[in-house]
Amino acid sequence: MSEHGSRRDETGDGDGETEPEASVTAVVLDLLPNGRPDDDRPAYKKSPVAYALGEAEFGLYELTLEDESGIGIGDTVDVDPPDEHVQSVRSVGMEGLTSAARSELEYAVDDIIDRNERRFVDFYNDAQAITTRLHALNLLPGIGKKLRNNVLDERKRGPFESFEELGERVSGLHRPREVLVERIMEEIREEDLKYRIFARRSE
């Protein structure tokens, strides 16, 4: 399987049909080729299991795979609808991951942001007020009222095109990419956050 999996970017044929929804994809964090250790069934009855992080909403998944699926750690697979080599998909929380998968989480978030820089830079371009007293930008670690206003003032002059440009144009914003990683990791780990802007709650 290729590193970025098989995305289905199909479009309509121009006759008025609606465009199919894109697949939900996830990055594999850990792989248990012999199945879950708490599965007491004989080895020949157990299927390989993988743990993965959703690229769009940062959901956590347990995937039951076919034998010899060819899926490995770091691969991107379709989870909805599932890849042809995925037998079943189950949403899990942090407690449902292996220790190895948990240790890979931050690296995976980092990689997703790197590969989708435009999407995450646009958070700074498009973020809006959540309430009359709270702006979405203030949910990022280290961004208070002054720094938030610096971002809002600067984006009025034109949209930001990259994290590098953000750091150059906004006084005091030295780590625009890293604070996103920190916030996303917080949303993945914490189930009881009042506001969520990147990661959905585990089901």
Short mmCIF file of C-alpha atoms in Angstrom, two decimals:
data_model
loop_
_atom_site.label_atom_id
_atom_site.label_comp_id
_atom_site.label_asym_id
_atom_site.label_seq_id
_atom_site.Cartn_x
_atom_site.Cartn_y
_atom_site.Cartn_z
CA MET A 1 0.00 0.00 0.00
CA SER A 2 1.30 3.45 -0.81
CA GLU A 3 2.20 5.82 1.99
CA HIS A 4 -0.86 7.93 1.46
CA GLY A 5 -3.34 5.15 0.77
CA SER A 6 -6.07 5.18 -1.83
CA ARG A 7 -8.07 8.36 -1.61
CA ARG A 8 -11.31 8.46 -3.57
CA ASP A 9 -11.43 11.96 -5.06
CA GLU A 10 -14.12 11.13 -7.56
CA THR A 11 -16.29 13.90 -8.94
CA GLY A 12 -19.59 13.91 -10.73
CA ASP A 13 -19.70 13.59 -14.50
CA GLY A 14 -21.29 16.99 -14.99
CA ASP A 15 -24.88 15.81 -15.35
CA GLY A 16 -26.01 17.24 -12.04
CA GLU A 17 -25.09 14.30 -9.83
CA THR A 18 -23.80 15.19 -6.40
CA GLU A 19 -20.13 14.63 -5.68
CA PRO A 20 -19.47 11.52 -3.54
CA GLU A 21 -18.22 12.18 -0.04
CA ALA A 22 -14.48 11.70 0.40
CA SER A 23 -13.25 8.66 2.30
CA VAL A 24 -12.30 9.00 5.95
CA THR A 25 -8.61 8.12 6.14
CA ALA A 26 -6.40 7.25 9.10
CA VAL A 27 -2.68 6.83 9.75
CA VAL A 28 -1.61 3.50 11.26
CA LEU A 29 0.09 3.99 14.65
CA ASP A 30 0.72 0.40 15.68
CA LEU A 31 0.23 -3.09 14.24
CA LEU A 32 -0.34 -6.35 16.09
CA PRO A 33 0.19 -9.04 13.41
CA ASN A 34 -0.87 -11.81 15.82
CA GLY A 35 -4.00 -10.08 17.08
CA ARG A 36 -4.80 -8.56 20.44
CA PRO A 37 -2.94 -10.12 23.40
CA ASP A 38 -6.17 -10.22 25.46
CA ASP A 39 -7.89 -12.32 22.78
CA ASP A 40 -7.88 -15.86 24.22
CA ARG A 41 -8.84 -17.59 20.99
CA PRO A 42 -6.33 -19.90 19.28
CA ALA A 43 -3.81 -18.07 17.13
CA TYR A 44 -5.27 -19.44 13.88
CA LYS A 45 -8.60 -17.79 14.69
CA LYS A 46 -7.15 -14.34 15.41
CA SER A 47 -6.74 -11.59 12.83
CA PRO A 48 -4.10 -8.85 12.73
CA VAL A 49 -5.12 -5.64 14.51
CA ALA A 50 -3.98 -2.08 13.85
CA TYR A 51 -4.50 1.18 15.70
CA ALA A 52 -4.88 4.35 13.68
CA LEU A 53 -5.44 8.12 13.89
CA GLY A 54 -7.98 9.79 11.63
CA GLU A 55 -6.52 12.50 9.41
CA ALA A 56 -9.56 14.77 9.28
CA GLU A 57 -11.10 14.68 12.77
CA PHE A 58 -8.25 12.97 14.68
CA GLY A 59 -10.46 10.09 15.78
CA LEU A 60 -8.81 6.95 17.16
CA TYR A 61 -9.59 3.59 15.59
CA GLU A 62 -8.97 -0.11 16.11
CA LEU A 63 -8.86 -1.92 12.77
CA THR A 64 -9.22 -5.66 12.28
CA LEU A 65 -7.22 -6.56 9.19
CA GLU A 66 -7.11 -9.43 6.77
CA ASP A 67 -4.11 -11.72 6.98
CA GLU A 68 -1.27 -10.57 4.71
CA SER A 69 -3.01 -7.23 4.22
CA GLY A 70 0.26 -5.45 3.46
CA ILE A 71 -0.75 -2.60 5.78
CA GLY A 72 2.07 -1.32 7.97
CA ILE A 73 2.85 1.33 10.56
CA GLY A 74 2.80 4.80 8.96
CA ASP A 75 0.48 3.78 6.13
CA THR A 76 -2.71 5.71 5.48
CA VAL A 77 -5.81 3.56 5.07
CA ASP A 78 -9.46 4.22 4.35
CA VAL A 79 -11.67 3.60 7.39
CA ASP A 80 -15.02 4.88 6.09
CA PRO A 81 -15.74 3.21 3.80
CA PRO A 82 -13.09 0.70 4.90
CA ASP A 83 -10.11 -0.29 2.79
CA GLU A 84 -10.59 -3.65 1.08
CA HIS A 85 -8.08 -5.21 3.50
CA VAL A 86 -9.89 -3.91 6.61
CA GLN A 87 -12.45 -6.33 8.05
CA SER A 88 -13.89 -4.01 10.69
CA VAL A 89 -13.39 -0.58 12.23
CA ARG A 90 -14.07 0.39 15.84
CA SER A 91 -13.70 3.81 17.46
CA VAL A 92 -11.62 3.78 20.64
CA GLY A 93 -10.36 6.25 23.23
CA MET A 94 -6.80 6.76 24.42
CA GLU A 95 -7.24 3.88 26.86
CA GLY A 96 -8.02 1.58 23.94
CA LEU A 97 -4.64 2.14 22.27
CA THR A 98 -1.50 0.12 22.80
CA SER A 99 1.38 1.90 24.54
CA ALA A 100 3.25 1.90 21.23
CA ALA A 101 0.32 3.59 19.48
CA ARG A 102 0.12 6.23 22.21
CA SER A 103 3.81 6.94 21.84
CA GLU A 104 3.37 7.48 18.09
CA LEU A 105 0.40 9.84 18.38
CA GLU A 106 2.25 13.15 18.51
CA TYR A 107 4.52 12.17 15.62
CA ALA A 108 1.44 11.27 13.57
CA VAL A 109 -0.28 14.59 14.36
CA ASP A 110 2.92 16.38 13.41
CA ASP A 111 3.06 14.52 10.09
CA ILE A 112 -0.60 15.19 9.29
CA ILE A 113 -0.06 18.91 9.82
CA ASP A 114 3.07 18.84 7.65
CA ARG A 115 1.24 17.13 4.80
CA ASN A 116 -1.78 19.42 5.06
CA GLU A 117 -0.14 22.75 5.86
CA ARG A 118 -2.66 24.80 3.88
CA ARG A 119 -5.58 23.36 5.87
CA PHE A 120 -4.01 24.24 9.21
CA VAL A 121 -2.69 27.64 8.15
CA ASP A 122 -6.27 28.40 7.13
CA PHE A 123 -7.33 27.87 10.73
CA TYR A 124 -5.47 31.10 11.49
CA ASN A 125 -7.09 32.73 8.45
CA ASP A 126 -10.65 31.61 9.22
CA ALA A 127 -10.98 31.16 13.00
CA GLN A 128 -13.96 33.03 14.45
CA ALA A 129 -15.35 33.98 17.86
CA ILE A 130 -16.96 31.11 19.77
CA THR A 131 -18.74 33.36 22.27
CA THR A 132 -18.73 37.10 22.90
CA ARG A 133 -15.81 36.56 25.28
CA LEU A 134 -13.94 33.68 23.69
CA HIS A 135 -12.30 33.41 20.25
CA ALA A 136 -11.23 30.11 18.73
CA LEU A 137 -7.66 31.41 18.53
CA ASN A 138 -7.60 31.71 22.33
CA LEU A 139 -7.98 27.93 22.60
CA LEU A 140 -4.43 27.54 21.28
CA PRO A 141 -1.77 27.27 24.02
CA GLY A 142 -0.07 30.58 24.74
CA ILE A 143 -2.39 32.74 22.66
CA GLY A 144 -3.96 35.42 24.82
CA LYS A 145 -5.90 38.53 23.94
CA LYS A 146 -2.94 40.54 22.65
CA LEU A 147 -1.55 37.81 20.40
CA ARG A 148 -5.04 36.96 19.15
CA ASN A 149 -5.57 40.59 18.16
CA ASN A 150 -2.20 40.63 16.40
CA VAL A 151 -3.35 37.66 14.27
CA LEU A 152 -6.74 39.23 13.53
CA ASP A 153 -5.21 42.59 12.61
CA GLU A 154 -2.59 41.05 10.36
CA ARG A 155 -4.96 38.72 8.50
CA LYS A 156 -7.07 41.74 7.50
CA ARG A 157 -4.12 42.75 5.33
CA GLY A 158 -4.22 39.44 3.49
CA PRO A 159 -4.44 35.70 4.19
CA PHE A 160 -1.48 33.81 5.57
CA GLU A 161 0.07 31.38 3.09
CA SER A 162 2.36 29.32 5.33
CA PHE A 163 3.45 28.80 8.92
CA GLU A 164 6.69 30.59 8.09
CA GLU A 165 4.77 33.63 6.88
CA LEU A 166 2.59 33.54 10.01
CA GLY A 167 5.65 33.69 12.21
CA GLU A 168 7.12 36.53 10.18
CA ARG A 169 3.98 38.67 10.01
CA VAL A 170 2.50 38.21 13.47
CA SER A 171 4.57 39.74 16.24
CA GLY A 172 4.97 37.31 19.14
CA LEU A 173 3.69 34.22 17.29
CA HIS A 174 6.90 32.20 17.22
CA ARG A 175 5.48 28.66 17.05
CA PRO A 176 2.25 28.74 14.99
CA ARG A 177 2.60 25.11 13.95
CA GLU A 178 3.67 23.70 17.31
CA VAL A 179 0.76 25.26 19.24
CA LEU A 180 -1.62 23.48 16.85
CA VAL A 181 0.07 20.17 17.65
CA GLU A 182 -0.27 20.89 21.37
CA ARG A 183 -3.97 21.76 21.07
CA ILE A 184 -4.79 18.74 18.93
CA MET A 185 -3.00 16.42 21.35
CA GLU A 186 -4.97 17.96 24.23
CA GLU A 187 -8.24 17.37 22.39
CA ILE A 188 -7.30 13.75 21.65
CA ARG A 189 -6.32 13.04 25.26
CA GLU A 190 -9.04 14.94 27.11
CA GLU A 191 -12.62 13.71 26.77
CA ASP A 192 -14.28 16.45 28.81
CA LEU A 193 -13.10 19.61 27.06
CA LYS A 194 -15.85 22.20 26.72
CA TYR A 195 -14.72 23.33 23.27
CA ARG A 196 -13.26 21.16 20.53
CA ILE A 197 -11.99 22.61 17.26
CA PHE A 198 -9.91 19.81 15.74
CA ALA A 199 -10.51 16.38 17.32
CA ARG A 200 -13.90 14.76 17.80
CA ARG A 201 -14.74 12.94 21.01
CA SER A 202 -14.15 9.21 20.98
CA GLU A 203 -17.37 7.23 20.78
#
